[in-house]
mmCIF file of C-alpha atoms in Angstrom:
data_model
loop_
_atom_site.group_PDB
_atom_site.id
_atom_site.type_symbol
_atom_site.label_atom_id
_atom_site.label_comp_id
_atom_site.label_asym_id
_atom_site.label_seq_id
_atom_site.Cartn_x
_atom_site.Cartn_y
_atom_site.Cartn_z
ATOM 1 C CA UNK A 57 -190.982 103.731 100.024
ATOM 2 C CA UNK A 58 -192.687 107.099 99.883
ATOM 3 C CA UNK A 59 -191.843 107.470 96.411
ATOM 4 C CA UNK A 60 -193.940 104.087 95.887
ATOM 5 C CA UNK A 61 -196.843 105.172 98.250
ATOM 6 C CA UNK A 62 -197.346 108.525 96.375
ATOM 7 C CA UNK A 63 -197.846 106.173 92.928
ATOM 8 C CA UNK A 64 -200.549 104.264 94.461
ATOM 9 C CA UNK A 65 -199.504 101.603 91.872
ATOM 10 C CA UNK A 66 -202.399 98.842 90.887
ATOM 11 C CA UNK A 67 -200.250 95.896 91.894
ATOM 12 C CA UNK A 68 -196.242 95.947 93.044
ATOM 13 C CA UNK A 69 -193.747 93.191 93.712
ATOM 14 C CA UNK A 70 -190.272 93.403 95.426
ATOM 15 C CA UNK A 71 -186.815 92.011 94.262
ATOM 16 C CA UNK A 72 -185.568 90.156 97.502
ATOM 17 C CA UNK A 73 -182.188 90.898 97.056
ATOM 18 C CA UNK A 74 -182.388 93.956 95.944
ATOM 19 C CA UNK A 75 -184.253 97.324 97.018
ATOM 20 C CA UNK A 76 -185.979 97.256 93.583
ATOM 21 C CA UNK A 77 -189.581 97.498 92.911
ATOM 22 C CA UNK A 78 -191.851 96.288 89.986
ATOM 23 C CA UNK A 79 -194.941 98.591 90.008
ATOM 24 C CA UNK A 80 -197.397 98.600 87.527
ATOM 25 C CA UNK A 81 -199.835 101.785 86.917
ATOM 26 C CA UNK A 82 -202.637 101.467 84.388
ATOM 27 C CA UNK A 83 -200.712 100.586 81.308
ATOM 28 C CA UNK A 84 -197.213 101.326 82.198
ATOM 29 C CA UNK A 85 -194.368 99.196 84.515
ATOM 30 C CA UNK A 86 -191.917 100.689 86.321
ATOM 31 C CA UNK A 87 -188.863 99.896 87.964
ATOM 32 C CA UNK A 88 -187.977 101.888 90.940
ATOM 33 C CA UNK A 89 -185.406 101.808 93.320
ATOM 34 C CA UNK A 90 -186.432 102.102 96.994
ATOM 35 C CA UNK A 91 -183.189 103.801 98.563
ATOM 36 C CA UNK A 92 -184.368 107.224 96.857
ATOM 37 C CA UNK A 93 -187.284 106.761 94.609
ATOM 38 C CA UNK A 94 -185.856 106.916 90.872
ATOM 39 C CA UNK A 95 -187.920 105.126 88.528
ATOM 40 C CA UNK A 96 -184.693 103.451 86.305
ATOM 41 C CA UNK A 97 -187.166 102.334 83.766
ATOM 42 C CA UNK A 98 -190.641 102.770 82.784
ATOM 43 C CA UNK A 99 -192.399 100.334 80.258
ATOM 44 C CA UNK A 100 -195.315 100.150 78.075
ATOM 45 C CA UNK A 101 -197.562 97.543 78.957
ATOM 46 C CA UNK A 102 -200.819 97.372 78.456
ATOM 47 C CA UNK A 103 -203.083 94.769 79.733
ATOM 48 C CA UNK A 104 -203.662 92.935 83.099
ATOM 49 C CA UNK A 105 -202.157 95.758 85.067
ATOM 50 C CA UNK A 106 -201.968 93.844 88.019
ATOM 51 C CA UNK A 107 -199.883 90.802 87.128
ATOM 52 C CA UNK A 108 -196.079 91.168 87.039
ATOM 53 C CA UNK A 109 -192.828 90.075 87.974
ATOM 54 C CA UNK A 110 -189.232 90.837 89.022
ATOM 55 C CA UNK A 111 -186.381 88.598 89.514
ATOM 56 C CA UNK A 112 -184.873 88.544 93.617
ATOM 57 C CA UNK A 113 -181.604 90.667 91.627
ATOM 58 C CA UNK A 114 -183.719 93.330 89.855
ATOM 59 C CA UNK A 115 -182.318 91.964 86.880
ATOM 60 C CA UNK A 116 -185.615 90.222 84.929
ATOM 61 C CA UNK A 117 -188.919 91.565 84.710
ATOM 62 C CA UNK A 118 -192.094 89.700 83.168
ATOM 63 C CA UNK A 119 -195.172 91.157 82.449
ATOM 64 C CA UNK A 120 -198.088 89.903 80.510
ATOM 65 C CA UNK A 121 -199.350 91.609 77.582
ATOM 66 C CA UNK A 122 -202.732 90.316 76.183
ATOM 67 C CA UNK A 123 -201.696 86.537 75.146
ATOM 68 C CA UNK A 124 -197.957 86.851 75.284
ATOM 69 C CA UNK A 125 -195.913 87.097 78.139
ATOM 70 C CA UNK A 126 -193.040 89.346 78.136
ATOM 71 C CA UNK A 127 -189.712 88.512 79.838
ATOM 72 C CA UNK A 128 -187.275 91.934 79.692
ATOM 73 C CA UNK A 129 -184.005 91.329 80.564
ATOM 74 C CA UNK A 130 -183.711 95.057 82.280
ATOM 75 C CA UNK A 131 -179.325 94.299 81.995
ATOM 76 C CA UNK A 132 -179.061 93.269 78.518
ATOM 77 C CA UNK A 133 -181.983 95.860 77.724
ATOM 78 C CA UNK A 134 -183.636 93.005 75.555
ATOM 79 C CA UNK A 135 -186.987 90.964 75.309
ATOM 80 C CA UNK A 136 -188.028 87.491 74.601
ATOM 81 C CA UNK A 137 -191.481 86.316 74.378
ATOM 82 C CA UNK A 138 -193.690 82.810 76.443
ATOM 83 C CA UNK A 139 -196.812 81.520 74.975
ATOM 84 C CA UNK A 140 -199.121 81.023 77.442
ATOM 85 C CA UNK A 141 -201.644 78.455 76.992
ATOM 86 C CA UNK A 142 -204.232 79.826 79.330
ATOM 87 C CA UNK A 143 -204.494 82.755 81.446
ATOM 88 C CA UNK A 144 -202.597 84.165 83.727
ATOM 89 C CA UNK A 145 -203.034 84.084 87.427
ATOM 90 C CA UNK A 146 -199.806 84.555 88.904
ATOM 91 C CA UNK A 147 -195.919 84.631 87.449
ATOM 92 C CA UNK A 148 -192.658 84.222 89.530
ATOM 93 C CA UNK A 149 -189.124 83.624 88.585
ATOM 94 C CA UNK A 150 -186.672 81.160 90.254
ATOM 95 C CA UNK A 151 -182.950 80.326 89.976
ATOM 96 C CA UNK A 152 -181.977 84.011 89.828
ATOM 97 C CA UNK A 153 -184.576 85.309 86.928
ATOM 98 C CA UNK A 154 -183.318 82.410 84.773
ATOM 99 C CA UNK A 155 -186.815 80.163 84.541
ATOM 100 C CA UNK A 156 -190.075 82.121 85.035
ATOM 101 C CA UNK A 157 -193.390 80.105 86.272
ATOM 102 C CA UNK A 158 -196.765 80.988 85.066
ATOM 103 C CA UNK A 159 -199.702 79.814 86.842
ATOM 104 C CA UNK A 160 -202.241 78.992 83.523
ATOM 105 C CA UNK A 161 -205.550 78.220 84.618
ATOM 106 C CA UNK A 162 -205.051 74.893 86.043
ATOM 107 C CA UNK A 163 -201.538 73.907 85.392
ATOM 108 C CA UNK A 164 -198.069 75.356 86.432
ATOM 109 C CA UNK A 165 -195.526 76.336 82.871
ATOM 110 C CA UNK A 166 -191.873 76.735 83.568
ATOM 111 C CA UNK A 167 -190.271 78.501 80.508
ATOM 112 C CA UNK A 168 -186.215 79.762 79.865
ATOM 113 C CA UNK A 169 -186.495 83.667 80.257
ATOM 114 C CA UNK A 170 -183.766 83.907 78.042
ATOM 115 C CA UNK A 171 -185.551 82.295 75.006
ATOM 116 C CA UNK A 172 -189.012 81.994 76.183
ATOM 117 C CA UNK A 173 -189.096 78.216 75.310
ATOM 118 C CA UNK A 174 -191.628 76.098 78.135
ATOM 119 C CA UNK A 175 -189.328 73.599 79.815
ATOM 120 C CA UNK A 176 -192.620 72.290 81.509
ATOM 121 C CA UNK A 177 -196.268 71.979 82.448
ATOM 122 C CA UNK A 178 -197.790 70.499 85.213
ATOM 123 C CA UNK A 179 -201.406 70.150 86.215
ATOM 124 C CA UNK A 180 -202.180 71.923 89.829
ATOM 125 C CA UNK A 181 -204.806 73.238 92.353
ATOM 126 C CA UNK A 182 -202.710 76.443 93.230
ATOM 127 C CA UNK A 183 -204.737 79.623 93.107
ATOM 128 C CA UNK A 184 -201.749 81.748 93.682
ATOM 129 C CA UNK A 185 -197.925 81.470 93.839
ATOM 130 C CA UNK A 186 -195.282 83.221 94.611
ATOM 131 C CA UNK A 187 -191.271 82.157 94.277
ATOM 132 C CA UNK A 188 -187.610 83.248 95.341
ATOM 133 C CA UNK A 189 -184.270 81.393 94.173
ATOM 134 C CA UNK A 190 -184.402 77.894 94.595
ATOM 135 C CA UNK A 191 -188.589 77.660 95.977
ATOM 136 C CA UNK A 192 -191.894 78.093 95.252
ATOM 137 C CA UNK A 193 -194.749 78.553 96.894
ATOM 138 C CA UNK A 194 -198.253 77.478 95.701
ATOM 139 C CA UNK A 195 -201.483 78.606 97.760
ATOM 140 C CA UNK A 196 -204.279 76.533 97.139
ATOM 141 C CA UNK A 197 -207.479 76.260 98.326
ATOM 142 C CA UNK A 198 -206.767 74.896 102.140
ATOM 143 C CA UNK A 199 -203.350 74.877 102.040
ATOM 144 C CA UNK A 200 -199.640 76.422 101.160
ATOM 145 C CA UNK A 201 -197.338 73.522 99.569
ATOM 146 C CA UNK A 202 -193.596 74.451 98.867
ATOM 147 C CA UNK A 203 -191.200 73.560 95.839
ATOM 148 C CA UNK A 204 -187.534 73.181 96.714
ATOM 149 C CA UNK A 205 -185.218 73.012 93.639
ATOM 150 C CA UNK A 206 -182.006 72.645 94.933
#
């Protein structure tokens, strides 16, 4: 964690089964790993430094990059691509890294990280979110409602 401290990164995020972090610095992403501080990959990213996410395995990373959003598969070393249709205000993955939610504007987008393709959009009131596995958690105004998928 001292590692992490010393980067004073804009925004960070944690993989919950892991002890991986996504921190993002300016224009670049990195991927460190907490038990002794190695970055294990840095990325180019420029834009909306402090929006990003990482899987609860470490294993999916998804970062947005003007109007794109960028899902790296950090195993496979490969990319795919989401459309948003609005912007950004938060992005989590569920089911292991294998759907990614984007909180656009008013509505909540599901898309397959492996092709980018949306499986669905919903309208909501959530001003934030933030997911693990099989739930999802959207903060709105007043309150904190929860999303079980199982």
């Amino acid at each position: 964690i001292g590692a992490l401290a010393r980067l004073a990164p804009d925004f960070a995020c944690a993989a919950a089964g892991k002890d991986v972090v996504l921190a993002r610095t300016g224009n670049n992403a990195l991927v460190i790993r907490l038990d002794n501080g190695v970055t294990t990959r840095e990325i180019f990213a420029p834009g909306m430094p402090m929006l990003g996410a990482i899987d609860d395995q470490g294993k999916r990373v998804a970062l947005p990059d003007r109007d794109i959003i960028r899902i790296l598969n950090l195993e496979a070393e490969s990319e795919t691509q989401a459309s948003p249709k609005a912007e950004i205000a938060s992005l989590a993955f569920l089911f292991d890294g294998s759907v990614l939610c984007a909180l656009e504007g008013k509505e909540l987008a599901f898309y397959d990280s492996a092709s980018g393709r949306e499986l669905l959009r919903r309208p909501t009131q959530a001003l934030s979110m933030s997911g693990s596995a099989d739930r999802l958690f959207l903060f709105c105004e007043n309150e904190v409602r929860e999303l079980r998928f199982n």
